[in-house]
Amino acid sequence: MAKVNISLDAELVVEVMVLAGIGSPQDAVEAIVRDYIARGHRTEARTELKDRSLHEVDVKPQDPQG
């Protein structure tokens, strides 16, 4: 797996470590990034289900009016 080195504000990393309860800066930042990605996937899944249900409502024949 390829690695990327970036510079982050030390206070930001310490806050992430404290909030995540992780002692290693590397592990803490990786955990936050993985959580962000997982949250995005969950949001996509919910949005897709909602779009499908809206599409199914649009496709159903409407009752005769009048």
CSV table of N, CA and C in Angstrom, one decimal:
chain,number,residue,atom,x,y,z
A,1,MET,N,0.8,-1.2,0.0
A,1,MET,CA,0.0,0.0,0.0
A,1,MET,C,0.9,1.2,0.0
A,2,ALA,N,0.6,2.2,-0.8
A,2,ALA,CA,1.3,3.4,-0.9
A,2,ALA,C,1.1,4.3,0.4
A,3,LYS,N,2.1,5.0,0.8
A,3,LYS,CA,2.0,5.9,1.9
A,3,LYS,C,2.1,7.3,1.5
A,4,VAL,N,1.4,8.2,2.2
A,4,VAL,CA,1.5,9.6,2.0
A,4,VAL,C,1.9,10.3,3.3
A,5,ASN,N,2.9,11.2,3.2
A,5,ASN,CA,3.3,12.0,4.4
A,5,ASN,C,2.7,13.4,4.2
A,6,ILE,N,2.1,13.9,5.3
A,6,ILE,CA,1.5,15.2,5.3
A,6,ILE,C,1.9,15.9,6.7
A,7,SER,N,1.8,17.2,6.7
A,7,SER,CA,2.1,17.9,7.9
A,7,SER,C,0.7,18.4,8.4
A,8,LEU,N,0.5,18.2,9.7
A,8,LEU,CA,-0.7,18.6,10.4
A,8,LEU,C,-0.4,19.5,11.6
A,9,ASP,N,-1.3,20.3,12.0
A,9,ASP,CA,-1.1,21.1,13.2
A,9,ASP,C,-1.1,20.2,14.4
A,10,ALA,N,-0.1,20.3,15.2
A,10,ALA,CA,0.1,19.4,16.4
A,10,ALA,C,-1.1,19.4,17.3
A,11,GLU,N,-1.6,20.6,17.6
A,11,GLU,CA,-2.8,20.7,18.5
A,11,GLU,C,-4.0,19.9,17.9
A,12,LEU,N,-4.1,20.0,16.6
A,12,LEU,CA,-5.2,19.3,15.9
A,12,LEU,C,-5.1,17.8,16.1
A,13,VAL,N,-3.8,17.3,15.9
A,13,VAL,CA,-3.6,15.9,16.0
A,13,VAL,C,-3.8,15.4,17.5
A,14,VAL,N,-3.3,16.2,18.4
A,14,VAL,CA,-3.5,15.8,19.8
A,14,VAL,C,-5.0,15.8,20.2
A,15,GLU,N,-5.7,16.7,19.7
A,15,GLU,CA,-7.2,16.7,19.9
A,15,GLU,C,-7.8,15.4,19.4
A,16,VAL,N,-7.4,15.0,18.1
A,16,VAL,CA,-7.9,13.8,17.5
A,16,VAL,C,-7.5,12.6,18.4
A,17,MET,N,-6.3,12.6,18.9
A,17,MET,CA,-5.8,11.5,19.7
A,17,MET,C,-6.7,11.4,21.0
A,18,VAL,N,-7.0,12.5,21.6
A,18,VAL,CA,-7.7,12.5,22.8
A,18,VAL,C,-9.2,12.0,22.6
A,19,LEU,N,-9.8,12.6,21.5
A,19,LEU,CA,-11.2,12.3,21.2
A,19,LEU,C,-11.3,10.8,20.8
A,20,ALA,N,-10.3,10.3,20.1
A,20,ALA,CA,-10.4,8.9,19.6
A,20,ALA,C,-9.9,7.9,20.6
A,21,GLY,N,-9.2,8.4,21.6
A,21,GLY,CA,-8.6,7.5,22.7
A,21,GLY,C,-7.5,6.7,22.1
A,22,ILE,N,-6.8,7.2,21.2
A,22,ILE,CA,-5.7,6.5,20.5
A,22,ILE,C,-4.4,7.2,20.8
A,23,GLY,N,-3.4,6.4,21.2
A,23,GLY,CA,-2.1,7.0,21.7
A,23,GLY,C,-1.1,7.4,20.6
A,24,SER,N,-1.3,6.8,19.4
A,24,SER,CA,-0.4,7.1,18.3
A,24,SER,C,-1.0,8.1,17.3
A,25,PRO,N,-0.3,9.2,17.0
A,25,PRO,CA,-0.8,10.2,16.0
A,25,PRO,C,-1.2,9.6,14.7
A,26,GLN,N,-0.3,8.7,14.2
A,26,GLN,CA,-0.6,8.0,12.9
A,26,GLN,C,-1.9,7.2,13.0
A,27,ASP,N,-2.1,6.4,14.0
A,27,ASP,CA,-3.3,5.6,14.2
A,27,ASP,C,-4.5,6.4,14.4
A,28,ALA,N,-4.4,7.5,15.1
A,28,ALA,CA,-5.5,8.4,15.4
A,28,ALA,C,-6.0,9.0,14.1
A,29,VAL,N,-5.1,9.6,13.3
A,29,VAL,CA,-5.5,10.2,12.0
A,29,VAL,C,-6.0,9.2,11.1
A,30,GLU,N,-5.5,8.0,11.0
A,30,GLU,CA,-6.0,7.0,10.1
A,30,GLU,C,-7.4,6.6,10.5
A,31,ALA,N,-7.6,6.5,11.8
A,31,ALA,CA,-9.0,6.1,12.3
A,31,ALA,C,-10.0,7.2,11.9
A,32,ILE,N,-9.6,8.4,12.0
A,32,ILE,CA,-10.6,9.5,11.7
A,32,ILE,C,-10.9,9.5,10.2
A,33,VAL,N,-9.8,9.3,9.3
A,33,VAL,CA,-10.0,9.2,7.9
A,33,VAL,C,-10.9,8.0,7.5
A,34,ARG,N,-10.7,6.9,8.1
A,34,ARG,CA,-11.5,5.7,7.9
A,34,ARG,C,-12.9,5.9,8.3
A,35,ASP,N,-13.1,6.6,9.4
A,35,ASP,CA,-14.5,6.8,9.9
A,35,ASP,C,-15.2,7.8,8.9
A,36,TYR,N,-14.5,8.8,8.4
A,36,TYR,CA,-15.0,9.7,7.5
A,36,TYR,C,-15.5,9.0,6.2
A,37,ILE,N,-14.6,8.1,5.7
A,37,ILE,CA,-15.0,7.3,4.5
A,37,ILE,C,-16.2,6.4,4.7
A,38,ALA,N,-16.2,5.8,5.9
A,38,ALA,CA,-17.3,4.9,6.2
A,38,ALA,C,-18.6,5.7,6.3
A,39,ARG,N,-18.6,6.8,6.9
A,39,ARG,CA,-19.7,7.7,7.0
A,39,ARG,C,-20.2,8.1,5.6
A,40,GLY,N,-19.3,8.4,4.7
A,40,GLY,CA,-19.7,8.7,3.4
A,40,GLY,C,-20.4,7.6,2.7
A,41,HIS,N,-19.9,6.4,2.9
A,41,HIS,CA,-20.5,5.2,2.2
A,41,HIS,C,-21.9,5.0,2.8
A,42,ARG,N,-22.1,5.2,4.1
A,42,ARG,CA,-23.4,5.0,4.7
A,42,ARG,C,-24.4,6.0,4.2
A,43,THR,N,-23.9,7.3,4.0
A,43,THR,CA,-24.7,8.3,3.4
A,43,THR,C,-25.1,8.0,2.0
A,44,GLU,N,-24.2,7.5,1.2
A,44,GLU,CA,-24.5,7.1,-0.2
A,44,GLU,C,-25.5,6.0,-0.2
A,45,ALA,N,-25.4,5.0,0.7
A,45,ALA,CA,-26.3,3.9,0.7
A,45,ALA,C,-27.7,4.4,1.1
A,46,ARG,N,-27.8,5.3,2.1
A,46,ARG,CA,-29.2,5.8,2.5
A,46,ARG,C,-29.7,6.7,1.3
A,47,THR,N,-28.9,7.5,0.7
A,47,THR,CA,-29.4,8.3,-0.4
A,47,THR,C,-29.9,7.5,-1.6
A,48,GLU,N,-29.1,6.4,-1.9
A,48,GLU,CA,-29.5,5.5,-3.0
A,48,GLU,C,-30.8,4.8,-2.7
A,49,LEU,N,-31.0,4.4,-1.4
A,49,LEU,CA,-32.3,3.7,-1.1
A,49,LEU,C,-33.5,4.7,-1.2
A,50,LYS,N,-33.2,6.0,-0.8
A,50,LYS,CA,-34.3,7.0,-0.8
A,50,LYS,C,-34.6,7.3,-2.3
A,51,ASP,N,-33.6,7.4,-3.1
A,51,ASP,CA,-33.8,7.7,-4.6
A,51,ASP,C,-34.6,6.5,-5.2
A,52,ARG,N,-34.2,5.3,-4.8
A,52,ARG,CA,-35.0,4.1,-5.4
A,52,ARG,C,-36.4,4.2,-5.0
A,53,SER,N,-36.7,4.5,-3.7
A,53,SER,CA,-38.1,4.5,-3.3
A,53,SER,C,-38.9,5.6,-3.9
A,54,LEU,N,-38.2,6.8,-4.1
A,54,LEU,CA,-38.9,7.9,-4.9
A,54,LEU,C,-39.2,7.5,-6.3
A,55,HIS,N,-38.2,6.8,-6.9
A,55,HIS,CA,-38.4,6.3,-8.3
A,55,HIS,C,-39.5,5.3,-8.4
A,56,GLU,N,-39.6,4.4,-7.4
A,56,GLU,CA,-40.7,3.4,-7.4
A,56,GLU,C,-42.1,4.1,-7.3
A,57,VAL,N,-42.2,5.2,-6.5
A,57,VAL,CA,-43.4,5.9,-6.4
A,57,VAL,C,-43.8,6.6,-7.7
A,58,ASP,N,-42.8,7.1,-8.4
A,58,ASP,CA,-43.0,7.8,-9.7
A,58,ASP,C,-43.4,6.8,-10.8
A,59,VAL,N,-43.0,5.6,-10.7
A,59,VAL,CA,-43.2,4.6,-11.7
A,59,VAL,C,-44.6,3.9,-11.6
A,60,LYS,N,-45.1,3.9,-10.4
A,60,LYS,CA,-46.4,3.2,-10.2
A,60,LYS,C,-47.5,4.0,-10.9
A,61,PRO,N,-48.4,3.2,-11.5
A,61,PRO,CA,-49.5,3.9,-12.2
A,61,PRO,C,-50.4,4.7,-11.3
A,62,GLN,N,-50.8,5.8,-11.7
A,62,GLN,CA,-51.7,6.6,-10.8
A,62,GLN,C,-53.1,6.2,-11.0
A,63,ASP,N,-53.9,6.4,-9.9
A,63,ASP,CA,-55.3,6.1,-9.9
A,63,ASP,C,-56.0,7.1,-10.9
A,64,PRO,N,-57.1,6.6,-11.5
A,64,PRO,CA,-57.8,7.6,-12.4
A,64,PRO,C,-58.4,8.7,-11.6
A,65,GLN,N,-58.3,9.9,-12.1
A,65,GLN,CA,-58.9,11.0,-11.4
A,65,GLN,C,-60.1,11.5,-12.1
A,66,GLY,N,-61.0,12.0,-11.3
A,66,GLY,CA,-62.2,12.7,-11.8
A,66,GLY,C,-63.3,11.8,-12.0
